[in-house]
mmCIF file of C-alpha atoms in Angstrom:
data_model
loop_
_atom_site.group_PDB
_atom_site.id
_atom_site.type_symbol
_atom_site.label_atom_id
_atom_site.label_comp_id
_atom_site.label_asym_id
_atom_site.label_seq_id
_atom_site.Cartn_x
_atom_site.Cartn_y
_atom_site.Cartn_z
ATOM 1 C CA MET A 1418 0.000 0.000 0.000
ATOM 2 C CA ALA A 1419 1.248 3.475 -0.898
ATOM 3 C CA ILE A 1420 0.727 7.016 0.359
ATOM 4 C CA LEU A 1421 0.025 9.760 -2.184
ATOM 5 C CA VAL A 1422 1.468 13.165 -1.236
ATOM 6 C CA THR A 1423 0.069 16.033 -3.279
ATOM 7 C CA GLY A 1424 2.311 19.081 -3.293
ATOM 8 C CA GLY A 1425 5.151 16.779 -2.342
ATOM 9 C CA ALA A 1426 7.738 18.967 -4.090
ATOM 10 C CA GLY A 1427 6.837 21.978 -1.958
ATOM 11 C CA TYR A 1428 7.945 23.173 1.472
ATOM 12 C CA ILE A 1429 5.814 21.127 3.848
ATOM 13 C CA GLY A 1430 4.998 18.323 1.426
ATOM 14 C CA SER A 1431 8.680 17.562 0.790
ATOM 15 C CA HIS A 1432 9.248 17.160 4.528
ATOM 16 C CA MET A 1433 6.286 14.761 4.662
ATOM 17 C CA VAL A 1434 7.850 12.664 1.898
ATOM 18 C CA LEU A 1435 11.110 12.448 3.853
ATOM 19 C CA LYS A 1436 9.252 11.403 7.014
ATOM 20 C CA LEU A 1437 7.356 8.674 5.176
ATOM 21 C CA LEU A 1438 10.570 7.357 3.640
ATOM 22 C CA ASP A 1439 12.205 7.397 7.073
ATOM 23 C CA GLN A 1440 9.296 5.208 8.238
ATOM 24 C CA ASN A 1441 9.800 2.804 5.304
ATOM 25 C CA GLU A 1442 6.511 3.774 3.686
ATOM 26 C CA ASP A 1443 5.899 3.610 -0.068
ATOM 27 C CA VAL A 1444 5.405 7.177 -1.303
ATOM 28 C CA ILE A 1445 4.015 8.694 -4.500
ATOM 29 C CA VAL A 1446 4.334 12.440 -5.252
ATOM 30 C CA LEU A 1447 2.010 14.525 -7.397
ATOM 31 C CA ASP A 1448 2.947 18.185 -7.891
ATOM 32 C CA ASP A 1449 2.536 20.689 -10.719
ATOM 33 C CA LEU A 1450 5.766 22.499 -9.691
ATOM 34 C CA SER A 1451 4.004 25.877 -9.669
ATOM 35 C CA THR A 1452 5.699 26.580 -6.336
ATOM 36 C CA GLY A 1453 7.655 23.380 -5.687
ATOM 37 C CA HIS A 1454 10.913 22.042 -7.081
ATOM 38 C CA GLU A 1455 11.531 18.665 -8.678
ATOM 39 C CA TRP A 1456 14.908 18.455 -6.912
ATOM 40 C CA ALA A 1457 13.002 18.366 -3.622
ATOM 41 C CA VAL A 1458 11.582 14.928 -4.519
ATOM 42 C CA PRO A 1459 14.044 12.225 -3.404
ATOM 43 C CA LYS A 1460 15.457 9.940 -6.068
ATOM 44 C CA GLY A 1461 13.486 6.748 -6.475
ATOM 45 C CA VAL A 1462 10.146 8.244 -5.426
ATOM 46 C CA PRO A 1463 7.554 7.983 -8.228
ATOM 47 C CA PHE A 1464 6.817 11.562 -9.306
ATOM 48 C CA TYR A 1465 3.916 12.816 -11.420
ATOM 49 C CA ARG A 1466 4.081 16.391 -12.634
ATOM 50 C CA ALA A 1467 0.421 17.306 -12.857
ATOM 51 C CA ASP A 1468 -2.311 19.441 -11.410
ATOM 52 C CA VAL A 1469 -4.087 17.864 -8.465
ATOM 53 C CA ALA A 1470 -7.397 18.107 -10.346
ATOM 54 C CA ASP A 1471 -6.080 16.610 -13.609
ATOM 55 C CA GLN A 1472 -8.377 13.619 -13.913
ATOM 56 C CA ASN A 1473 -6.203 11.839 -16.469
ATOM 57 C CA ALA A 1474 -3.201 12.125 -14.165
ATOM 58 C CA LEU A 1475 -5.240 10.987 -11.169
ATOM 59 C CA ALA A 1476 -6.535 7.991 -13.129
ATOM 60 C CA GLU A 1477 -2.959 7.032 -13.993
ATOM 61 C CA VAL A 1478 -1.734 7.416 -10.403
ATOM 62 C CA PHE A 1479 -4.592 5.477 -8.852
ATOM 63 C CA SER A 1480 -4.455 2.700 -11.452
ATOM 64 C CA ARG A 1481 -0.684 2.207 -11.181
ATOM 65 C CA HIS A 1482 -0.454 2.312 -7.384
ATOM 66 C CA ASP A 1483 -2.415 0.696 -4.578
ATOM 67 C CA ILE A 1484 -3.045 3.874 -2.567
ATOM 68 C CA GLU A 1485 -4.375 3.660 0.974
ATOM 69 C CA ALA A 1486 -4.154 7.334 1.975
ATOM 70 C CA VAL A 1487 -3.748 10.812 0.523
ATOM 71 C CA LEU A 1488 -1.874 13.598 2.312
ATOM 72 C CA HIS A 1489 -3.038 16.762 0.564
ATOM 73 C CA PHE A 1490 -0.596 19.679 0.687
ATOM 74 C CA ALA A 1491 -1.229 21.164 -2.767
ATOM 75 C CA GLY A 1492 -2.925 24.544 -2.557
ATOM 76 C CA ALA A 1493 -2.578 28.319 -2.609
ATOM 77 C CA ILE A 1494 -1.569 30.051 0.637
ATOM 78 C CA ILE A 1495 -0.885 33.783 0.231
ATOM 79 C CA VAL A 1496 -3.523 35.831 2.056
ATOM 80 C CA GLN A 1497 -3.102 39.100 0.142
ATOM 81 C CA GLU A 1498 -3.106 37.253 -3.162
ATOM 82 C CA SER A 1499 -6.410 35.640 -2.188
ATOM 83 C CA VAL A 1500 -7.937 39.070 -1.585
ATOM 84 C CA GLU A 1501 -6.826 40.197 -5.049
ATOM 85 C CA ASP A 1502 -7.883 36.991 -6.823
ATOM 86 C CA PRO A 1503 -10.482 35.151 -4.712
ATOM 87 C CA LEU A 1504 -11.752 32.942 -7.536
ATOM 88 C CA ARG A 1505 -8.308 31.392 -7.938
ATOM 89 C CA TYR A 1506 -8.264 30.507 -4.233
ATOM 90 C CA TYR A 1507 -11.696 28.914 -4.264
ATOM 91 C CA LEU A 1508 -10.609 26.932 -7.309
ATOM 92 C CA GLN A 1509 -7.269 25.828 -5.848
ATOM 93 C CA ASN A 1510 -8.284 25.100 -2.260
ATOM 94 C CA ALA A 1511 -11.917 24.029 -2.536
ATOM 95 C CA CYS A 1512 -12.848 22.966 -6.065
ATOM 96 C CA LYS A 1513 -9.668 21.027 -6.814
ATOM 97 C CA SER A 1514 -9.816 19.353 -3.414
ATOM 98 C CA ARG A 1515 -13.322 18.254 -4.292
ATOM 99 C CA THR A 1516 -12.085 16.594 -7.507
ATOM 100 C CA LEU A 1517 -9.374 14.751 -5.605
ATOM 101 C CA VAL A 1518 -11.756 13.567 -2.888
ATOM 102 C CA GLU A 1519 -14.297 12.406 -5.468
ATOM 103 C CA PHE A 1520 -11.573 10.299 -7.056
ATOM 104 C CA MET A 1521 -10.684 8.811 -3.680
ATOM 105 C CA VAL A 1522 -14.279 7.949 -2.838
ATOM 106 C CA SER A 1523 -14.861 6.320 -6.232
ATOM 107 C CA ARG A 1524 -11.825 4.103 -5.619
ATOM 108 C CA ARG A 1525 -12.570 3.473 -1.948
ATOM 109 C CA VAL A 1526 -9.363 5.072 -0.649
ATOM 110 C CA PRO A 1527 -10.214 5.438 3.043
ATOM 111 C CA HIS A 1528 -7.818 7.995 4.586
ATOM 112 C CA PHE A 1529 -7.354 11.680 3.810
ATOM 113 C CA VAL A 1530 -5.224 14.255 5.664
ATOM 114 C CA TYR A 1531 -5.906 17.853 4.696
ATOM 115 C CA SER A 1532 -3.669 20.892 5.179
ATOM 116 C CA SER A 1533 -5.994 23.468 6.667
ATOM 117 C CA SER A 1534 -5.174 26.721 8.420
ATOM 118 C CA ALA A 1535 -5.674 28.813 11.540
ATOM 119 C CA ALA A 1536 -6.998 31.408 9.072
ATOM 120 C CA VAL A 1537 -10.429 29.778 9.513
ATOM 121 C CA TYR A 1538 -10.608 31.468 12.942
ATOM 122 C CA GLY A 1539 -9.897 34.992 11.722
ATOM 123 C CA ALA A 1540 -8.972 37.160 14.707
ATOM 124 C CA PRO A 1541 -9.895 34.955 17.686
ATOM 125 C CA GLY A 1542 -8.616 37.198 20.483
ATOM 126 C CA MET A 1543 -5.736 37.165 22.945
ATOM 127 C CA GLU A 1544 -6.184 33.647 24.355
ATOM 128 C CA PRO A 1545 -5.083 30.351 22.750
ATOM 129 C CA VAL A 1546 -7.773 29.257 20.320
ATOM 130 C CA ARG A 1547 -9.436 25.841 20.456
ATOM 131 C CA GLU A 1548 -10.934 23.910 17.562
ATOM 132 C CA THR A 1549 -14.416 24.731 18.877
ATOM 133 C CA ALA A 1550 -13.884 28.486 18.469
ATOM 134 C CA PRO A 1551 -16.249 30.341 16.106
ATOM 135 C CA TYR A 1552 -15.238 30.553 12.476
ATOM 136 C CA ASP A 1553 -14.544 34.052 11.192
ATOM 137 C CA PRO A 1554 -12.089 33.935 8.273
ATOM 138 C CA GLN A 1555 -10.853 37.359 7.234
ATOM 139 C CA SER A 1556 -9.753 36.458 3.692
ATOM 140 C CA PRO A 1557 -10.784 34.284 0.747
ATOM 141 C CA TYR A 1558 -7.812 32.089 1.660
ATOM 142 C CA GLY A 1559 -9.257 31.317 5.093
ATOM 143 C CA THR A 1560 -12.764 30.871 3.728
ATOM 144 C CA SER A 1561 -11.586 28.529 0.964
ATOM 145 C CA LYS A 1562 -9.894 26.328 3.570
ATOM 146 C CA LEU A 1563 -13.057 26.280 5.666
ATOM 147 C CA VAL A 1564 -15.217 25.379 2.672
ATOM 148 C CA ALA A 1565 -12.949 22.394 2.003
ATOM 149 C CA GLU A 1566 -13.241 21.324 5.656
ATOM 150 C CA TRP A 1567 -17.036 21.441 5.442
ATOM 151 C CA MET A 1568 -16.923 19.366 2.261
ATOM 152 C CA LEU A 1569 -14.803 16.723 4.002
ATOM 153 C CA ARG A 1570 -17.186 16.662 6.962
ATOM 154 C CA ASP A 1571 -20.161 16.033 4.682
ATOM 155 C CA VAL A 1572 -18.398 13.412 2.554
ATOM 156 C CA ALA A 1573 -17.363 11.497 5.677
ATOM 157 C CA ALA A 1574 -20.937 11.632 6.995
ATOM 158 C CA SER A 1575 -22.264 10.059 3.790
ATOM 159 C CA ASN A 1576 -19.413 7.560 3.339
ATOM 160 C CA PRO A 1577 -18.615 5.711 6.592
ATOM 161 C CA ALA A 1578 -15.519 4.095 5.054
ATOM 162 C CA PHE A 1579 -13.995 7.526 4.367
ATOM 163 C CA ARG A 1580 -12.261 9.200 7.303
ATOM 164 C CA TYR A 1581 -10.291 12.409 7.272
ATOM 165 C CA ALA A 1582 -8.275 14.787 9.398
ATOM 166 C CA ALA A 1583 -8.106 18.537 8.831
ATOM 167 C CA LEU A 1584 -4.962 19.900 10.446
ATOM 168 C CA ARG A 1585 -5.084 23.628 11.090
ATOM 169 C CA TYR A 1586 -1.584 25.034 10.769
ATOM 170 C CA PHE A 1587 -0.495 28.078 12.671
ATOM 171 C CA ASN A 1588 2.871 29.527 11.494
ATOM 172 C CA VAL A 1589 5.186 26.891 10.058
ATOM 173 C CA ALA A 1590 8.921 27.633 9.979
ATOM 174 C CA GLY A 1591 12.365 26.054 10.062
ATOM 175 C CA ALA A 1592 13.822 23.247 7.986
ATOM 176 C CA ASP A 1593 14.589 19.552 8.156
ATOM 177 C CA PRO A 1594 17.161 19.151 10.976
ATOM 178 C CA LEU A 1595 19.282 17.047 8.597
ATOM 179 C CA MET A 1596 19.080 19.816 5.960
ATOM 180 C CA ARG A 1597 17.479 17.572 3.355
ATOM 181 C CA SER A 1598 14.726 20.114 2.655
ATOM 182 C CA GLY A 1599 13.507 23.524 3.720
ATOM 183 C CA GLN A 1600 11.491 26.530 2.649
ATOM 184 C CA SER A 1601 12.477 27.170 -0.960
ATOM 185 C CA SER A 1602 9.568 29.299 -2.192
ATOM 186 C CA ARG A 1603 10.272 31.549 -5.147
ATOM 187 C CA VAL A 1604 8.206 34.278 -3.461
ATOM 188 C CA SER A 1605 8.880 34.773 0.253
ATOM 189 C CA THR A 1606 5.885 35.613 2.446
ATOM 190 C CA HIS A 1607 6.766 34.023 5.809
ATOM 191 C CA LEU A 1608 8.421 36.227 8.430
ATOM 192 C CA ILE A 1609 11.221 33.865 9.494
ATOM 193 C CA LYS A 1610 12.220 33.128 5.899
ATOM 194 C CA ILE A 1611 12.167 36.842 4.997
ATOM 195 C CA ALA A 1612 14.259 37.666 8.072
ATOM 196 C CA ALA A 1613 16.721 34.881 7.192
ATOM 197 C CA GLU A 1614 17.042 36.344 3.709
ATOM 198 C CA ALA A 1615 17.743 39.768 5.219
ATOM 199 C CA ALA A 1616 20.373 38.291 7.542
ATOM 200 C CA LEU A 1617 22.142 36.686 4.576
ATOM 201 C CA GLY A 1618 22.020 39.834 2.463
ATOM 202 C CA LYS A 1619 19.434 38.541 -0.004
ATOM 203 C CA ARG A 1620 17.208 41.551 0.661
ATOM 204 C CA LYS A 1621 17.626 45.012 2.146
ATOM 205 C CA GLY A 1622 15.994 44.599 5.532
ATOM 206 C CA LEU A 1623 12.332 43.911 6.127
ATOM 207 C CA GLN A 1624 9.116 45.647 7.096
ATOM 208 C CA ILE A 1625 7.053 45.382 10.248
ATOM 209 C CA PHE A 1626 3.417 45.881 9.330
ATOM 210 C CA GLY A 1627 2.055 47.787 12.301
ATOM 211 C CA ASP A 1628 3.600 48.454 15.718
ATOM 212 C CA ASP A 1629 0.472 49.669 17.514
ATOM 213 C CA PHE A 1630 -1.321 46.389 18.230
ATOM 214 C CA PRO A 1631 -2.528 45.649 21.799
ATOM 215 C CA THR A 1632 0.440 43.332 22.462
ATOM 216 C CA PRO A 1633 3.409 43.797 24.825
ATOM 217 C CA ASP A 1634 5.640 45.390 22.158
ATOM 218 C CA GLY A 1635 2.946 46.562 19.733
ATOM 219 C CA THR A 1636 3.652 43.962 17.025
ATOM 220 C CA CYS A 1637 1.622 40.919 16.078
ATOM 221 C CA VAL A 1638 2.067 37.684 18.025
ATOM 222 C CA ARG A 1639 2.014 34.302 16.280
ATOM 223 C CA ASP A 1640 2.507 30.651 17.217
ATOM 224 C CA TYR A 1641 5.531 29.359 15.258
ATOM 225 C CA ILE A 1642 5.743 25.577 14.846
ATOM 226 C CA HIS A 1643 8.853 23.835 13.521
ATOM 227 C CA VAL A 1644 8.127 22.025 10.269
ATOM 228 C CA ALA A 1645 9.548 18.776 11.718
ATOM 229 C CA ASP A 1646 7.035 18.903 14.576
ATOM 230 C CA LEU A 1647 4.225 19.648 12.134
ATOM 231 C CA ILE A 1648 5.187 16.625 10.064
ATOM 232 C CA ASP A 1649 5.241 14.471 13.192
ATOM 233 C CA VAL A 1650 1.620 15.511 13.781
ATOM 234 C CA HIS A 1651 0.799 14.402 10.242
ATOM 235 C CA TYR A 1652 2.388 10.997 10.606
ATOM 236 C CA ARG A 1653 0.698 10.412 13.936
ATOM 237 C CA THR A 1654 -2.572 11.423 12.295
ATOM 238 C CA LEU A 1655 -2.049 8.894 9.522
ATOM 239 C CA GLU A 1656 -1.408 6.149 12.055
ATOM 240 C CA TYR A 1657 -4.454 7.265 14.046
ATOM 241 C CA LEU A 1658 -6.695 6.941 10.975
ATOM 242 C CA ARG A 1659 -5.129 3.608 10.055
ATOM 243 C CA SER A 1660 -5.944 2.272 13.514
ATOM 244 C CA GLY A 1661 -9.623 3.140 13.086
ATOM 245 C CA GLY A 1662 -9.718 6.597 14.613
ATOM 246 C CA ALA A 1663 -12.686 8.804 13.829
ATOM 247 C CA SER A 1664 -12.388 11.854 11.589
ATOM 248 C CA LEU A 1665 -10.989 14.846 13.421
ATOM 249 C CA VAL A 1666 -9.967 18.489 13.177
ATOM 250 C CA ALA A 1667 -6.869 19.527 15.128
ATOM 251 C CA ASN A 1668 -4.722 22.599 15.692
ATOM 252 C CA CYS A 1669 -1.005 22.401 14.940
ATOM 253 C CA GLY A 1670 0.921 24.790 17.158
ATOM 254 C CA TYR A 1671 2.739 25.031 20.481
ATOM 255 C CA GLY A 1672 0.267 27.040 22.562
ATOM 256 C CA SER A 1673 2.583 30.025 22.951
ATOM 257 C CA GLY A 1674 3.600 32.827 20.648
ATOM 258 C CA TYR A 1675 6.303 35.312 19.723
ATOM 259 C CA SER A 1676 5.913 38.838 18.447
ATOM 260 C CA VAL A 1677 7.299 40.063 15.157
ATOM 261 C CA ARG A 1678 9.979 42.009 17.037
ATOM 262 C CA GLN A 1679 10.939 38.933 19.067
ATOM 263 C CA VAL A 1680 11.347 36.895 15.896
ATOM 264 C CA ILE A 1681 13.486 39.585 14.286
ATOM 265 C CA ASP A 1682 15.627 39.843 17.420
ATOM 266 C CA ALA A 1683 16.092 36.048 17.397
ATOM 267 C CA VAL A 1684 17.197 36.073 13.756
ATOM 268 C CA LYS A 1685 19.665 38.881 14.462
ATOM 269 C CA ALA A 1686 21.032 37.054 17.508
ATOM 270 C CA VAL A 1687 21.445 33.699 15.745
ATOM 271 C CA SER A 1688 22.908 35.176 12.556
ATOM 272 C CA GLY A 1689 24.989 37.899 14.193
ATOM 273 C CA VAL A 1690 23.716 40.362 11.570
ATOM 274 C CA ASP A 1691 21.954 43.622 12.467
ATOM 275 C CA PHE A 1692 19.885 44.206 9.317
ATOM 276 C CA GLU A 1693 17.516 47.137 8.768
ATOM 277 C CA VAL A 1694 13.899 47.032 9.903
ATOM 278 C CA PHE A 1695 11.257 49.462 8.661
ATOM 279 C CA ILE A 1696 7.862 50.221 10.186
ATOM 280 C CA ALA A 1697 4.932 50.194 7.765
ATOM 281 C CA GLY A 1698 1.182 50.473 8.244
ATOM 282 C CA ARG A 1699 -1.041 47.601 9.283
ATOM 283 C CA ARG A 1700 -2.227 45.162 6.655
ATOM 284 C CA PRO A 1701 -5.989 44.590 6.364
ATOM 285 C CA GLY A 1702 -7.104 41.542 8.311
ATOM 286 C CA ASP A 1703 -3.993 41.130 10.467
ATOM 287 C CA ALA A 1704 -4.958 39.901 13.929
ATOM 288 C CA ALA A 1705 -3.064 41.114 16.996
ATOM 289 C CA MET A 1706 -2.532 37.572 18.244
ATOM 290 C CA ILE A 1707 -3.206 34.040 16.995
ATOM 291 C CA VAL A 1708 -1.953 31.223 19.208
ATOM 292 C CA ALA A 1709 -3.066 27.591 19.166
ATOM 293 C CA ASP A 1710 -4.496 25.481 21.915
ATOM 294 C CA PRO A 1711 -2.864 22.183 20.837
ATOM 295 C CA GLY A 1712 -4.472 20.053 23.540
ATOM 296 C CA LEU A 1713 -6.456 17.874 21.142
ATOM 297 C CA ALA A 1714 -3.381 16.878 19.100
ATOM 298 C CA ARG A 1715 -1.454 16.109 22.265
ATOM 299 C CA LYS A 1716 -4.236 14.040 23.836
ATOM 300 C CA THR A 1717 -5.777 12.287 20.843
ATOM 301 C CA LEU A 1718 -2.626 11.746 18.778
ATOM 302 C CA GLY A 1719 -0.142 11.416 21.626
ATOM 303 C CA TRP A 1720 1.926 14.208 20.064
ATOM 304 C CA SER A 1721 4.561 16.200 21.903
ATOM 305 C CA PRO A 1722 6.917 18.704 20.264
ATOM 306 C CA GLY A 1723 10.604 18.048 19.809
ATOM 307 C CA TYR A 1724 11.752 21.405 18.417
ATOM 308 C CA GLU A 1725 9.850 23.933 20.526
ATOM 309 C CA ASP A 1726 12.547 26.595 20.650
ATOM 310 C CA LEU A 1727 12.484 29.805 18.612
ATOM 311 C CA GLU A 1728 16.247 30.083 18.232
ATOM 312 C CA LEU A 1729 16.466 26.467 17.056
ATOM 313 C CA ILE A 1730 13.729 27.098 14.479
ATOM 314 C CA VAL A 1731 15.567 30.221 13.345
ATOM 315 C CA ALA A 1732 18.941 28.449 13.215
ATOM 316 C CA HIS A 1733 17.542 25.710 10.971
ATOM 317 C CA ALA A 1734 15.860 28.309 8.723
ATOM 318 C CA ILE A 1735 19.071 30.313 8.350
ATOM 319 C CA GLU A 1736 21.210 27.257 7.663
ATOM 320 C CA TRP A 1737 18.788 26.091 4.980
ATOM 321 C CA GLU A 1738 18.683 29.569 3.447
ATOM 322 C CA ARG A 1739 22.475 29.553 3.317
ATOM 323 C CA ARG A 1740 22.501 26.165 1.564
ATOM 324 C CA LEU A 1741 19.741 27.269 -0.796
ATOM 325 C CA THR A 1742 22.045 30.016 -2.041
ATOM 326 C CA GLU A 1743 24.476 27.328 -3.165
ATOM 327 C CA ARG A 1744 21.932 25.417 -5.259
#
């Protein structure tokens, strides 16, 4: 039996592929390389360059391989881009997910793990947010993720053999501790990656979008989870579903946060570089604080973090960024 990883040539998906290989699983990768890189797919792993909603490609993949689960990382993730082009985000994150799930159901593939987002909560307040919090997405990105979650809920209700997990990511950062993969996006939108680029001279400083939020230092606070810990949640989720666990929705975070200024200070300290920082106005939809309550993942999946240290996350991100320069 094999595991299909969509978006397996991208940042998080490539780490999932490495984890599955480390666990001696058979892995198949499907990726259109719109944001991923073929070099991120390990040699020997069957790779299909195709859109996740390409029915001919899906028919080929599912006919050639005995697939027992799909880990779905393919999607669009830039909030501001979703505001400018909402139809693209509903297509990428909801409609194409529907095509993939329909294919799975028709072929009786029982397990599906979906990359969702804390963006479904919007601006939940200053306390750690639980999965039962009200939904209030502030962008088409967040809404498109929520629509896909609702679709999965309804499909599972009508097909008892189909079980899924929607994992709501908070802020993913860092790189594989063995430096086999890392964040290699052509367009940088994540704070730690942007700060690492500034530390290595790839950009002239960075901007802080708003310093007047109701937080201790006036900048936004986020829950940063190391990509290796996030992938551990995914693998535990796969094993949970394999063992007969019911469908679930779970937060992926540490339960504590760091401000933008704290992250920048950590990058400067680890790199030893004092790059420029500019203050800009707030961006529409930015919440003052978004921090996970990860209790469900810890209790239900038996998960505990192994890389819960900001400077370690930053160190891995910087080292990967340095190696990426050499590619």
